[in-house]
Short mmCIF file of C-alpha atoms in Angstrom, two decimals:
data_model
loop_
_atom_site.label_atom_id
_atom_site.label_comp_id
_atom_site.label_asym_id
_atom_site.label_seq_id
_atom_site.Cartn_x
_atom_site.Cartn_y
_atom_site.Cartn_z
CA UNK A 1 -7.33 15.59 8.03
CA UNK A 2 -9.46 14.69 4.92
CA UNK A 3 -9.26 14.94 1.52
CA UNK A 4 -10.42 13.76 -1.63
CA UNK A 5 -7.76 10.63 -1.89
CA UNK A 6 -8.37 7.37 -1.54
CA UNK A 7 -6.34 5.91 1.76
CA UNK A 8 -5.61 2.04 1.59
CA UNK A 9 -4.54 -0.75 4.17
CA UNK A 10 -3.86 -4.35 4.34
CA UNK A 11 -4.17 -6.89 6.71
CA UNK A 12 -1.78 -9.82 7.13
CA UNK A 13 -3.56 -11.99 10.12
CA UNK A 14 -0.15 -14.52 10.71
CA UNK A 15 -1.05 -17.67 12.89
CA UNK A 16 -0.92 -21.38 11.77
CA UNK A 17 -4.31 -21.81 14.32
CA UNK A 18 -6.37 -19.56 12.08
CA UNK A 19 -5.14 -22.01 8.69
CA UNK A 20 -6.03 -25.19 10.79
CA UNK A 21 -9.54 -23.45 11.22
CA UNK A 22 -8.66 -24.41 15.68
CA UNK A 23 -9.07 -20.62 15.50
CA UNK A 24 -11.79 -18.79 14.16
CA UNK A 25 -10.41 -14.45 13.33
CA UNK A 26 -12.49 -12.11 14.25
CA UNK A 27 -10.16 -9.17 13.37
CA UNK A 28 -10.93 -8.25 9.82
CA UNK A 29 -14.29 -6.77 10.59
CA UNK A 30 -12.82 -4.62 13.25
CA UNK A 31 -10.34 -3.48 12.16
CA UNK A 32 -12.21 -2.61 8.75
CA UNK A 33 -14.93 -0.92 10.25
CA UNK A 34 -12.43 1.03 12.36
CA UNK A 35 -10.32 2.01 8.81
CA UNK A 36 -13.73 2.63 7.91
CA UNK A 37 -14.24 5.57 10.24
CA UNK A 38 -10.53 6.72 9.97
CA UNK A 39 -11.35 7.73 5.97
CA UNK A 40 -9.01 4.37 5.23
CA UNK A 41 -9.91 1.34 2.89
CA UNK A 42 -9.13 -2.30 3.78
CA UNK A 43 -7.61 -3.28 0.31
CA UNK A 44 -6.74 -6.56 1.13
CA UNK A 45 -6.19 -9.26 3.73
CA UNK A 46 -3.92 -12.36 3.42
CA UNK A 47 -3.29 -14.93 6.53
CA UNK A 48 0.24 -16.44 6.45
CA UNK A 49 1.51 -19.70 8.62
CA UNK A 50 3.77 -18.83 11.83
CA UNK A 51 7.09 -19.20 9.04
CA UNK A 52 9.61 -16.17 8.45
CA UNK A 53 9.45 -16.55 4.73
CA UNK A 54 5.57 -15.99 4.81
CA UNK A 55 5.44 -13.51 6.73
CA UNK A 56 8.73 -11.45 5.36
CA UNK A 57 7.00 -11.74 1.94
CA UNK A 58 3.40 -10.89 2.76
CA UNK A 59 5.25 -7.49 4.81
CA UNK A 60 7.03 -6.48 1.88
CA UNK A 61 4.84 -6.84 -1.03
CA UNK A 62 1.26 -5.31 0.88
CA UNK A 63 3.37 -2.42 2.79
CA UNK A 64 4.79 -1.34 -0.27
CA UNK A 65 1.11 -1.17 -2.18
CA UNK A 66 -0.90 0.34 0.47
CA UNK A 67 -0.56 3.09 3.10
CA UNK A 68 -0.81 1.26 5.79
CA UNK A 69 -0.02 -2.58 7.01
CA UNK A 70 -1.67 -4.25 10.31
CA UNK A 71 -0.71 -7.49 11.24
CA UNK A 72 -2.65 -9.65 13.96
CA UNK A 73 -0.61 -12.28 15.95
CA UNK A 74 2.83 -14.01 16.67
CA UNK A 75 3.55 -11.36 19.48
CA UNK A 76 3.27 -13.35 22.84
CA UNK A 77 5.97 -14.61 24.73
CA UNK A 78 6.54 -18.05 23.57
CA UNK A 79 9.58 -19.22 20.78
CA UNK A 80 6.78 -19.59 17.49
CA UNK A 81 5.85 -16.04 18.15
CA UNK A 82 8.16 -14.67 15.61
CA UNK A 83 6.12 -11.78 14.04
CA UNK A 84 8.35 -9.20 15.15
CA UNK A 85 11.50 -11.09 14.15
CA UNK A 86 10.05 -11.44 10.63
CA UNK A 87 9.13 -7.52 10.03
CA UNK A 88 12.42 -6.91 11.55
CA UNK A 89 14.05 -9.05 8.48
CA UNK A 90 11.26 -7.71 6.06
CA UNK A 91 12.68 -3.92 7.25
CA UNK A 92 16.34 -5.11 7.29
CA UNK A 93 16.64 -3.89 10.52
CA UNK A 94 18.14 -5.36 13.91
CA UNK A 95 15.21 -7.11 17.02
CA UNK A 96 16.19 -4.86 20.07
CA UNK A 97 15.16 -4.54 23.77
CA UNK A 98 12.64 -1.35 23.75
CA UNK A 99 13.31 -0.04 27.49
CA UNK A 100 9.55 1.99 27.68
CA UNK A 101 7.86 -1.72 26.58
CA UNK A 102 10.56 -3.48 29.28
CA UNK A 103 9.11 -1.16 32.40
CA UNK A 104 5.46 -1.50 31.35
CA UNK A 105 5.82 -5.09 31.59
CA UNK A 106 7.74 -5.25 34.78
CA UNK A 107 5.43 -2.74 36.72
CA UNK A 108 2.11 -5.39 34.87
CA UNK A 109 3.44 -8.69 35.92
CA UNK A 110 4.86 -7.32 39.34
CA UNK A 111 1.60 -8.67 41.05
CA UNK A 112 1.45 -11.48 38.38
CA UNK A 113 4.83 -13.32 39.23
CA UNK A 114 7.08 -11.25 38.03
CA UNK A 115 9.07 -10.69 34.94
CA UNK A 116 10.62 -13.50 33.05
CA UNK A 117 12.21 -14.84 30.15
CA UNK A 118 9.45 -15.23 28.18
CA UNK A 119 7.71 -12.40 29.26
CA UNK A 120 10.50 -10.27 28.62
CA UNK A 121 10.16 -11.13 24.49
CA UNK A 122 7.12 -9.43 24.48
CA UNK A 123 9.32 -6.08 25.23
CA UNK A 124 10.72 -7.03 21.83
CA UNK A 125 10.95 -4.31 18.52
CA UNK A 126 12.33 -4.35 15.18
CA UNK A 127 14.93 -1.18 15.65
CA UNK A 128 13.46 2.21 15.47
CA UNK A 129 9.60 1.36 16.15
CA UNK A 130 7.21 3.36 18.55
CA UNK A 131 4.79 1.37 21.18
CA UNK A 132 1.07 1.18 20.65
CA UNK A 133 -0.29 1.35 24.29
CA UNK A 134 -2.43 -1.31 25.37
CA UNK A 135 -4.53 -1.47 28.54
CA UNK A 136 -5.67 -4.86 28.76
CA UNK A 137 -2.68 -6.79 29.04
CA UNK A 138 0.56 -4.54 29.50
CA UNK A 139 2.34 -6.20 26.02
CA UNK A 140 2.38 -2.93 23.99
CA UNK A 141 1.50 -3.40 20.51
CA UNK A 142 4.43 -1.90 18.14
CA UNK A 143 4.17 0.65 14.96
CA UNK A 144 7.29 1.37 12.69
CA UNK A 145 6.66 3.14 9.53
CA UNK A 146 3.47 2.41 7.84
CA UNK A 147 3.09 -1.15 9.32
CA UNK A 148 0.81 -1.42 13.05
CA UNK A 149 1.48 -4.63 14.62
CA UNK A 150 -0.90 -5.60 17.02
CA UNK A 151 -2.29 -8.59 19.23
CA UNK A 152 -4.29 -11.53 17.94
CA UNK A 153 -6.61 -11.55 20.79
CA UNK A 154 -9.74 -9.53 19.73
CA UNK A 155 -10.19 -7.24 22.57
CA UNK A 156 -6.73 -6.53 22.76
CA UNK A 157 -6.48 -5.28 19.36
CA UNK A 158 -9.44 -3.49 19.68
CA UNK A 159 -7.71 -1.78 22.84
CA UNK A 160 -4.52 -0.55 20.44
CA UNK A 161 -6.96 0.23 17.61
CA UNK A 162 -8.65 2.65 20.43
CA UNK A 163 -5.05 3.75 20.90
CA UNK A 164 -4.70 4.79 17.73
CA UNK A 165 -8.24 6.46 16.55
CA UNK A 166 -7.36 9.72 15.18
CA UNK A 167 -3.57 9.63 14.77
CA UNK A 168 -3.49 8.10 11.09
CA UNK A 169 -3.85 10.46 7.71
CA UNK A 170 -6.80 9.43 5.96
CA UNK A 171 -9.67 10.57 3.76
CA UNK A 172 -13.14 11.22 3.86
CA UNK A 173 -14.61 8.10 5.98
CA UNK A 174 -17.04 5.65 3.99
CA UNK A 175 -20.65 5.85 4.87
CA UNK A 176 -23.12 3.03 4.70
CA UNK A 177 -26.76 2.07 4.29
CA UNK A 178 -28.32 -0.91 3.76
CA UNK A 179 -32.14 -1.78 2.37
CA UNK A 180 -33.88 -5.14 2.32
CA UNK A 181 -36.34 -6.59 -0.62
CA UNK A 182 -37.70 -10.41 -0.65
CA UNK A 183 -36.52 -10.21 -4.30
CA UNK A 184 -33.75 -12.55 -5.98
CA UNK A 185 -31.00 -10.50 -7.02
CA UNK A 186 -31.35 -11.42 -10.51
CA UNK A 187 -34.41 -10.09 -11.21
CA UNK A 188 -33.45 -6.39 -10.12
CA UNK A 189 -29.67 -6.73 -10.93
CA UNK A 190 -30.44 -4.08 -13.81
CA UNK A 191 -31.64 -1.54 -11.61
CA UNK A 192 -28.82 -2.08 -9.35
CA UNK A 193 -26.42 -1.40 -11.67
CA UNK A 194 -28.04 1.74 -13.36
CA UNK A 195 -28.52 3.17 -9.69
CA UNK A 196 -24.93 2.58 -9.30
CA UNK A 197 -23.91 4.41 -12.87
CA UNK A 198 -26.25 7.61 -12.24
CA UNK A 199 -25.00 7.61 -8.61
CA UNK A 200 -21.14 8.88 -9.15
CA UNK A 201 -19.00 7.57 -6.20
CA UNK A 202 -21.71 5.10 -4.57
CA UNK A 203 -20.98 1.32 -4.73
CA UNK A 204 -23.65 -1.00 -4.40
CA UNK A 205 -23.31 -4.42 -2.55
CA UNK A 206 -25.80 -7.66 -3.12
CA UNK A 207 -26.59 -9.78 -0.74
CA UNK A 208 -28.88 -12.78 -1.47
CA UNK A 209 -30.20 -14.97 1.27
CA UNK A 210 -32.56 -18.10 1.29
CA UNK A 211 -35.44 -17.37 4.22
CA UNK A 212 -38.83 -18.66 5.46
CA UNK A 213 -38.81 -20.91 2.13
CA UNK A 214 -38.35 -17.33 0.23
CA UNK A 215 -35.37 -15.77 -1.49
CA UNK A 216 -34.70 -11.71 -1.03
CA UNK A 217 -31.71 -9.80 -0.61
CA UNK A 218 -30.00 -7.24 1.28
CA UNK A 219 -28.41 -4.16 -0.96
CA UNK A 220 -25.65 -1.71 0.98
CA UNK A 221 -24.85 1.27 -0.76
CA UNK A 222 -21.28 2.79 0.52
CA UNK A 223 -20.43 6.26 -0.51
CA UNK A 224 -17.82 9.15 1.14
CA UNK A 225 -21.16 11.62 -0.02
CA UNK A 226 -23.54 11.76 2.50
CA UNK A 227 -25.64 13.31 0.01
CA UNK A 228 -25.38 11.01 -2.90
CA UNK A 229 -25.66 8.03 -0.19
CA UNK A 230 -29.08 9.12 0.30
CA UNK A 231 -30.01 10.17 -3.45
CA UNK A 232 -28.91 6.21 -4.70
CA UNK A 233 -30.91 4.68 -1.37
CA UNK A 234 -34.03 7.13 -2.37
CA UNK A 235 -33.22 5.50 -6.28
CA UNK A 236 -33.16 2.15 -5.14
CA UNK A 237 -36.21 1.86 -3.00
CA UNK A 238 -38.37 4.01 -6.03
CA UNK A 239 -37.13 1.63 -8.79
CA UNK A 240 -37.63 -1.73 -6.38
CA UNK A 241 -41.61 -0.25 -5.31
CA UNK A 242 -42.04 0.47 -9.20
CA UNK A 243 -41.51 -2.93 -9.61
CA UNK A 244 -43.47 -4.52 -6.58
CA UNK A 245 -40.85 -5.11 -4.05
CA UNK A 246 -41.59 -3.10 -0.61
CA UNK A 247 -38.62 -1.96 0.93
CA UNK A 248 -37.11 -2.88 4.57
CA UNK A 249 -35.08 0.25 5.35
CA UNK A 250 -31.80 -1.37 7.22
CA UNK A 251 -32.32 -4.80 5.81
CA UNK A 252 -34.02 -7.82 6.79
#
């Protein structure tokens, strides 16, 4: 379903590895380009420390101003893995046993040594959530209300994002294309931002870089119009050839 309003989602990445920088994410860009294609927006990402009070806070004050929440991490099987715990006290609800999430992992780690304590935490929900099947590992990732809590593992996540392509309400998805000009942004930054004002709905992104002992830049213009995509691209590389800069269509 599409329509002309704007969907929005945050992104609360929870893991005191990722703040020590042992841990580099690699989840925002998935799971943005994924929103991307679902007609959603990534509004806003914040990454908390493995501490209920962080991550209770963060919950409550990005659920409540977007559509949707994701969270990445805290949902293995050892005692700091308290994401669920903390949505569960965000929600004011109760941590239960969910008995579909307890069978997947006993049939997954029948041939892996069995079920165990620790395994068994990975069965658990806040009250009243859904699963979010996952493939790779067995540990289900778990959805209740507008907040999708997944796996810090990369490939995992992008296994329950898979899981979940075409099930969310969004809007029209937001297109991209991106040109390239050995130009400093500076010199141009006019045209860029009358392309953008005659253009209505495109947004134009600058990217300088530093090359081969030259400076140029890298321009992506994002749109939900396919049609006025192309009209501020066809702008753009006119006004930057008017002005002596060829054009590398998809960027250098």
């Amino acid at each position: 379903m599409t329509s002309n309003r704007i969907y929005t989602a945050a992104l609360v990445i929870i893991g005191d590895e990722i703040l020590s920088g042992r841990t580099q994410d690699k989840n925002i860009s998935q799971i943005a380009l994924w929103l991307n294609v679902q007609g959603i927006r990534l509004r806003e990402v914040r990454v908390v420390p493995d501490v209920e009070e962080a991550i209770v806070e963060a919950v409550n004050t990005l659920r409540a101003r977007n559509d949707y929440l994701f969270t990445t991490g805290g949902i293995g099987p050892t005692h700091d893995d308290i994401t669920v715990d903390a949505i569960a006290k965000a929600l004011g609800v109760s941590v239960v046993l969910h008995p579909i999430a307890k069978e997947i992992l006993e049939r997954y780690y029948e041939t892996r040594g069995g079920i165990n304590e620790g395994r068994l935490r990975m069965a658990r929900v806040p009250d009243g959530a859904d699963l979010i099947p996952n493939k790779m590992s067995g540990a289900p990732g778990i959805k209740i209300g507008n907040i999708f809590i997944m796996a810090g593992v990369p490939h995992i996540t992008a296994g329950m994002l898979d899981a979940l392509t075409g099930t969310l309400e969004g809007g029209a998805p937001l297109l991209s294309h991106q040109i390239g000009c050995w130009v400093a942004e500076s010199e141009i930054a006019e045209l860029l931002r009358q392309a953008e004002k005659a253009h209505e709905g495109c947004q134009i992104g600058s990217y300088p870089f530093f090359r081969e002992g030259r400076v140029g830049a890298n321009f992506v213009v994002r749109s939900t119009d396919a049609h006025m995509l192309g009209q501020c691209i066809e702008a753009l590389k006119s006004g930057l050839a008017g002005l002596g800069y060829p054009v590398v269509d998809g960027g250098i």
